[in-house]
XYZ file of C-alpha atoms in Angstrom:
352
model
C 0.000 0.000 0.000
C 0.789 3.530 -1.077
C -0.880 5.865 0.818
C -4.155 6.124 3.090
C -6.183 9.107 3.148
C -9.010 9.692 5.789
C -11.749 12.734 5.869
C -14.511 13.027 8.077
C -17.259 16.098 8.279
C -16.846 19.074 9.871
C -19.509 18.779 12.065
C -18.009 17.087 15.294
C -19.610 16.824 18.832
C -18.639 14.923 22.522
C -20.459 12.113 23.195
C -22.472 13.276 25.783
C -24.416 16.158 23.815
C -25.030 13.429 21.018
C -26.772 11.017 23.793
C -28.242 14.105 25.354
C -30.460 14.895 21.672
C -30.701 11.220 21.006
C -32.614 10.886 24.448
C -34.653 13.461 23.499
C -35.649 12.637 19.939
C -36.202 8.849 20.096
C -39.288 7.040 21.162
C -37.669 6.211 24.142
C -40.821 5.588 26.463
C -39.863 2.390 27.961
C -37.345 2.153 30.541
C -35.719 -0.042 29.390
C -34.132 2.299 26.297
C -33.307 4.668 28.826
C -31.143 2.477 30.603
C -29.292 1.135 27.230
C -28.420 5.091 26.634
C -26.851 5.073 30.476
C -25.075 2.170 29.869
C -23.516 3.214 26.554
C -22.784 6.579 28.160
C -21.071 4.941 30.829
C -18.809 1.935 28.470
C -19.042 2.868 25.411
C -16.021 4.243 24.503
C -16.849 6.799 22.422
C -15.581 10.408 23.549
C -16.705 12.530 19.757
C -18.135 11.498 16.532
C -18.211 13.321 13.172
C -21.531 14.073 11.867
C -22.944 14.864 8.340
C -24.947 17.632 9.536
C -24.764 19.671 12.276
C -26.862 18.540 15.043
C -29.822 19.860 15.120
C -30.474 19.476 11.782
C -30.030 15.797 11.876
C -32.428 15.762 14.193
C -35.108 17.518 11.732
C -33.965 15.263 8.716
C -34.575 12.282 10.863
C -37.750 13.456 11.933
C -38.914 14.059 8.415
C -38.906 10.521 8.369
C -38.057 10.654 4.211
C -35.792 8.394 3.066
C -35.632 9.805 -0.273
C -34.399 12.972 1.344
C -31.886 10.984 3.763
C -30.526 9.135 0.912
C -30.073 12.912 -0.976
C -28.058 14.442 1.405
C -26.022 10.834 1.812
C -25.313 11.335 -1.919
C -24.087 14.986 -1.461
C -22.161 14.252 1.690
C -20.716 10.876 0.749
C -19.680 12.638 -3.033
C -17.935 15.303 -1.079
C -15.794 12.989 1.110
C -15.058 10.807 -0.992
C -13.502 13.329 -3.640
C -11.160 14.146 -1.038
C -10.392 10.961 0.224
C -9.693 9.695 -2.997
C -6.870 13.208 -4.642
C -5.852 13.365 -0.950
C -4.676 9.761 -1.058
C -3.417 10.446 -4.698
C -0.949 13.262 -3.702
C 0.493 11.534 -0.679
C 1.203 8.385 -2.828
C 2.955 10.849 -5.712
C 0.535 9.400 -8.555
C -1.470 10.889 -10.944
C -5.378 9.914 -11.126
C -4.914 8.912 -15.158
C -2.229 6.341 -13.265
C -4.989 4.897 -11.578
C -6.286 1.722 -13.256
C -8.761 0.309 -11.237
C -10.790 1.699 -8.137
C -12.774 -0.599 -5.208
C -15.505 1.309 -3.725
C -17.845 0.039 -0.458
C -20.454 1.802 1.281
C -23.763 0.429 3.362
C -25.316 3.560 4.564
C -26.542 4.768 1.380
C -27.815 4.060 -2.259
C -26.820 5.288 -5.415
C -26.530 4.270 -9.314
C -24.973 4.715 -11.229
C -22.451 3.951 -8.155
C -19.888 6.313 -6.021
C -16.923 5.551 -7.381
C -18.320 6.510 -10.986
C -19.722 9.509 -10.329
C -16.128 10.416 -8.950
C -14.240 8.999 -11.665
C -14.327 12.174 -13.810
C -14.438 14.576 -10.730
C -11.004 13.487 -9.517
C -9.494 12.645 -12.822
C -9.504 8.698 -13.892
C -9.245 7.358 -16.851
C -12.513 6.711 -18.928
C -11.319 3.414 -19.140
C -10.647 2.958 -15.043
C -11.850 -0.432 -14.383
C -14.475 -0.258 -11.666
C -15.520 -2.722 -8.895
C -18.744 -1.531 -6.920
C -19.127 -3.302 -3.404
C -22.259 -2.487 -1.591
C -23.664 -4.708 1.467
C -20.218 -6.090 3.347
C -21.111 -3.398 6.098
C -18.523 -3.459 9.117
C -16.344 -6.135 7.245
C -16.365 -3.647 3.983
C -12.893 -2.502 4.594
C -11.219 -6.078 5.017
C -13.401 -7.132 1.881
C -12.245 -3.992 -0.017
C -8.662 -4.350 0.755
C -8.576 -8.086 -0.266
C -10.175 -7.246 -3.422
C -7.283 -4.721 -3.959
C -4.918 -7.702 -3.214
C -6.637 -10.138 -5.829
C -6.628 -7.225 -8.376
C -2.683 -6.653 -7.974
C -1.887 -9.644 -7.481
C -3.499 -10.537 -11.038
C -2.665 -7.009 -12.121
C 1.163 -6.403 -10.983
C 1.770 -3.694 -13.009
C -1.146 -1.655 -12.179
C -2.281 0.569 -9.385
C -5.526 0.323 -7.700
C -7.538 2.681 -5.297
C -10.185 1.925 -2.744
C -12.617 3.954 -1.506
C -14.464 3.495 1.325
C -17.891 5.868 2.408
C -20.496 5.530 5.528
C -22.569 7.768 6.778
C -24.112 6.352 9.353
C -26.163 9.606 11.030
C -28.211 9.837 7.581
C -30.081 6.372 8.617
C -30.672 6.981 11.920
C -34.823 5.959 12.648
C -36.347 8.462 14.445
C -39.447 6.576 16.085
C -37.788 3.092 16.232
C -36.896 2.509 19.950
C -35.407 -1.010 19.679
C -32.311 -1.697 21.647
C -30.197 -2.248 18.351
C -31.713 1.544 16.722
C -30.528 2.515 19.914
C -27.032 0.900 20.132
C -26.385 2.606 16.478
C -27.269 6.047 17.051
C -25.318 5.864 20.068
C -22.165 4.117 18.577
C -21.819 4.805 14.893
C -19.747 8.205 13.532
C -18.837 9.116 9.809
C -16.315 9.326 7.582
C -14.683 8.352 4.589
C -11.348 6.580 3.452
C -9.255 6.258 0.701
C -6.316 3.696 0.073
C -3.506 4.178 -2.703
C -1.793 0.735 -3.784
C 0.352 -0.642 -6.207
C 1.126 -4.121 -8.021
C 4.510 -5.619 -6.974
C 6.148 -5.150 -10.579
C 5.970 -1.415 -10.437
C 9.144 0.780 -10.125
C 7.097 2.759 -7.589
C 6.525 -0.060 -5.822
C 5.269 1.086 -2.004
C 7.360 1.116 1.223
C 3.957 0.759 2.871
C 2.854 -2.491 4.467
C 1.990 -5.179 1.724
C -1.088 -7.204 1.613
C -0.048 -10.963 1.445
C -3.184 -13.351 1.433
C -6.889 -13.105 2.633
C -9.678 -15.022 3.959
C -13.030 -15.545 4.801
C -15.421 -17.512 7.242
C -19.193 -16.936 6.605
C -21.639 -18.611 9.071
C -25.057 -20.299 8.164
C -27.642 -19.346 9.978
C -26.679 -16.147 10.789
C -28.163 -13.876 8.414
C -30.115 -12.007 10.479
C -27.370 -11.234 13.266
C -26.392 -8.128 11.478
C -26.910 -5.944 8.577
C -30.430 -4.155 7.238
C -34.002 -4.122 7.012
C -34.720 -1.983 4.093
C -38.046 -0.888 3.219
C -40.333 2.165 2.636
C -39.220 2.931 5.519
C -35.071 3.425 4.607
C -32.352 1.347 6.333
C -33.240 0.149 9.798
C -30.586 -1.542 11.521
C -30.752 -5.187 12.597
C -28.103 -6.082 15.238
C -28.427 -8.882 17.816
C -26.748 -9.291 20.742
C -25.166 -12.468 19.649
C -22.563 -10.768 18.291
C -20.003 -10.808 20.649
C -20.635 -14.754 20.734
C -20.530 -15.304 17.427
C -17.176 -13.595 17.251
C -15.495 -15.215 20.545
C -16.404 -18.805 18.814
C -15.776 -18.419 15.438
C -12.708 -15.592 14.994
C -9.959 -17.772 16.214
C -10.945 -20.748 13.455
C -10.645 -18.089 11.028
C -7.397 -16.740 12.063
C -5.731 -20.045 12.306
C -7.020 -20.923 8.614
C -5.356 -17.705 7.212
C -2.400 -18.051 9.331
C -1.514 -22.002 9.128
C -1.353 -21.219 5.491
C 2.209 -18.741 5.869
C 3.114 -21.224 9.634
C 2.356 -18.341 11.668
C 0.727 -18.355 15.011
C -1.481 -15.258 16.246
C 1.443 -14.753 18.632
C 3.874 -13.439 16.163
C 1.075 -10.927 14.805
C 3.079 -7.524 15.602
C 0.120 -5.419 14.237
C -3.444 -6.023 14.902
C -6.217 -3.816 12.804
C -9.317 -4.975 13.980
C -13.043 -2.907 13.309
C -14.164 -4.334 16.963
C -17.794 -2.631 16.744
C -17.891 -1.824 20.289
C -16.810 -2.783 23.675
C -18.292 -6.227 24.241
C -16.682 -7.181 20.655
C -13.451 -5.640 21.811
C -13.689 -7.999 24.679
C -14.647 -10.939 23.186
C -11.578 -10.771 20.301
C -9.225 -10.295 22.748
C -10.224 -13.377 24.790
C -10.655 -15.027 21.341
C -7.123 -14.412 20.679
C -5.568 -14.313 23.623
C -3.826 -10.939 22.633
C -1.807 -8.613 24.923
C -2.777 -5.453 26.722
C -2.320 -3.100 24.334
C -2.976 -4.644 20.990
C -6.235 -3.016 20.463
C -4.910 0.254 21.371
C -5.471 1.976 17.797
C -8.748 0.352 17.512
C -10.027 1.528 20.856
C -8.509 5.033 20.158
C -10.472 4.879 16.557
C -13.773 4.197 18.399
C -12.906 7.019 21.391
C -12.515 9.594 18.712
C -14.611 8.941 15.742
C -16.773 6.422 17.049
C -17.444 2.914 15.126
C -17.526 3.944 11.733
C -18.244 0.608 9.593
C -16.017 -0.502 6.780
C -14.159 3.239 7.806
C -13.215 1.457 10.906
C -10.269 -0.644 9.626
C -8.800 1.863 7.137
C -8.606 4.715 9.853
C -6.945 1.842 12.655
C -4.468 1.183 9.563
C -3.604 4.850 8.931
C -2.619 5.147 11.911
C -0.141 2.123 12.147
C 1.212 3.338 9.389
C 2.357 6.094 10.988
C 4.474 4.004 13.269
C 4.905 1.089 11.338
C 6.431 -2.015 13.012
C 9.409 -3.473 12.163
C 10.117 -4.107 8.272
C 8.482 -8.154 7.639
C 6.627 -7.811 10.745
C 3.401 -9.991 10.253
C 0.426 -7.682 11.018
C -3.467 -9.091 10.515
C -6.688 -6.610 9.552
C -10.085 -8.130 10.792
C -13.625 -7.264 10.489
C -16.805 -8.345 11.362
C -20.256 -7.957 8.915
C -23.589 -9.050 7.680
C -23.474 -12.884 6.530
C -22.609 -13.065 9.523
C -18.938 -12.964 7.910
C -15.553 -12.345 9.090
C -13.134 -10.979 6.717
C -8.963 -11.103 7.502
C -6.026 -9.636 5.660
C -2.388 -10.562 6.557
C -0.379 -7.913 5.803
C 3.824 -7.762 5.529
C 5.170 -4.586 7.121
């Protein structure tokens, strides 16, 4: 990898005015809604979170309850960031956009078509002939997913470079009357943001510094499709997340791991770097007992959630931009892993 570019909106807030509007503006008449919005004060992490709007208008879009207007302003907002993301990652990797010869984009908090990345093909300056790769649907997990694809595509491709492009806005779905626990848990958790990654094929001259991607893998569960992801109807995108996540991921993550890593005879031990889009405290919890990791190893990720809040298939990218500015060692094994809809985990093993 080249280069990693993150934006977010300028719109920011602390936690506690966010949960202070959110208890006023959802249907929160039972007690027991009230109590999920003390607990999540209380654990959750979460210290500020970027918004697409500033407060109080969220709060009137959401009321509105029109998800033809939501997905709108998603459209504007998500165009906007992404632009940036996308010549911002450009310039720090020193290549041009007609360089550029394929580009990944995933998103899950908004709909559009034709799709992101080609309404921002000509904005930032691709190729007419930029081979495009639309991902919409791999939620949480939609970093991991994106950054494998960009491993199959070089890896098939080495002479090429590709860009991903990564978009939620998570604020612009928020349900205004829907006072389930899990509506709840994702107004309360969820920030925005968008991220862009730069890479090239291993035959190039310009061939990056940055950490390499070396294999991938995935592990999706029968059963489980209704764990995580959304119900979309007239009414927009209403979240469905059950509290089995946390259980799901204890159980099933370290199978996962092993599969990717017996494959290079590594051991989860001699992962120096660990990028992992934990969703929220419980998750963060349940990996590390999964894995047995250190302390500390989830420092980036829990610093991720503290400042920006979870922020989907964001989550990963921003974790990563930030080990890469301290990388480990040079050939220091590091592993990305994300959680999403299926349910599905999705891995990376990187080479620093």
């Amino acid at each position: 990898m080249a280069a990693i570019q993150t934006v977010f909106p300028p719109y920011t807030y602390p936690q506690r005015e966010i949960l202070a509007t959110l208890a006023r503006t959802t249907a929160l008449e039972s007690e027991a809604g009230a109590l999920v919005l003390r607990k999540i004060a209380q654990s959750s992490g979460v210290d500020t979170r970027s918004l697409s709007l500033p407060l109080e208008k969220l709060v009137d879009l959401a009321r509105q309850e029109n998800f033809t207007e939501q997905n709108r302003m998603w459209l504007d907002v998500a165009l906007d960031l992404g632009e940036r993301a996308i010549t911002g990652a450009l310039r720090a990797a020193g290549i041009r956009p007609q360089d550029v010869d394929a580009v990944i984009s995933t998103t899950v908090t908004g709909l559009a078509v034709p799709s992101l990345e080609a309404r921002l093909a000509h904005r930032v300056g691709l190729r007419p002939d930029v081979k495009r790769v639309p991902l919409f649907g791999s939620g949480c997990a939609g970093g991991a997913v994106g950054l494998a694809r960009l491993h199959d595509y070089l890896l098939a491709h080495p002479g090429q470079v590709a860009v991903l492009l990564a978009v939620e806005l998570s604020s612009l779905v928020f349900q205004f009357k829907d006072a389930t626990i899990a509506n709840i848990v994702a107004g309360s958790l969820f920030g925005d943001g968008a991220a862009a990654v730069v890479a090239t094929g291993a035959h190039r001259d310009d061939a990056s510094a940055g950490p390499a991607l070396v294999d991938t893998h995935s592990l999706l569960l029968p059963g489980t499709e209704d764990v995580l992801g959304w119900d979309i109807g007239s009414h927009g995108l209403r979240v469905l997340l059950a509290p089995e996540v946390p259980v799901l991921t204890e159980k099933h993550l370290p199978t996962a791991v092993q599969g990717l890593l017996d494959r290079h005879a590594l051991t989860p031990d001699r992962i120096v770097s660990w990028i992992v889009h934990g969703g929220g405290p419980k998750v963060f919890t349940a990996v590390e007992q999964a894995l047995d990791l250190p302390p500390r190893a989830l420092e980036l990720t829990r610093r991720s959630v503290a400042e920006r809040g979870n922020l989907s298939s964001v989550s990963v990218l921003d974790i990563l931009h930030a080990a890469m500015k301290t990388p480990p060692p040079p050939d220091a094994p590091g592993l990305v892993a994300a959680m999403g809809p299926g349910f599905a985990i999705e891995l990376v093993l990187l080479s620093w």
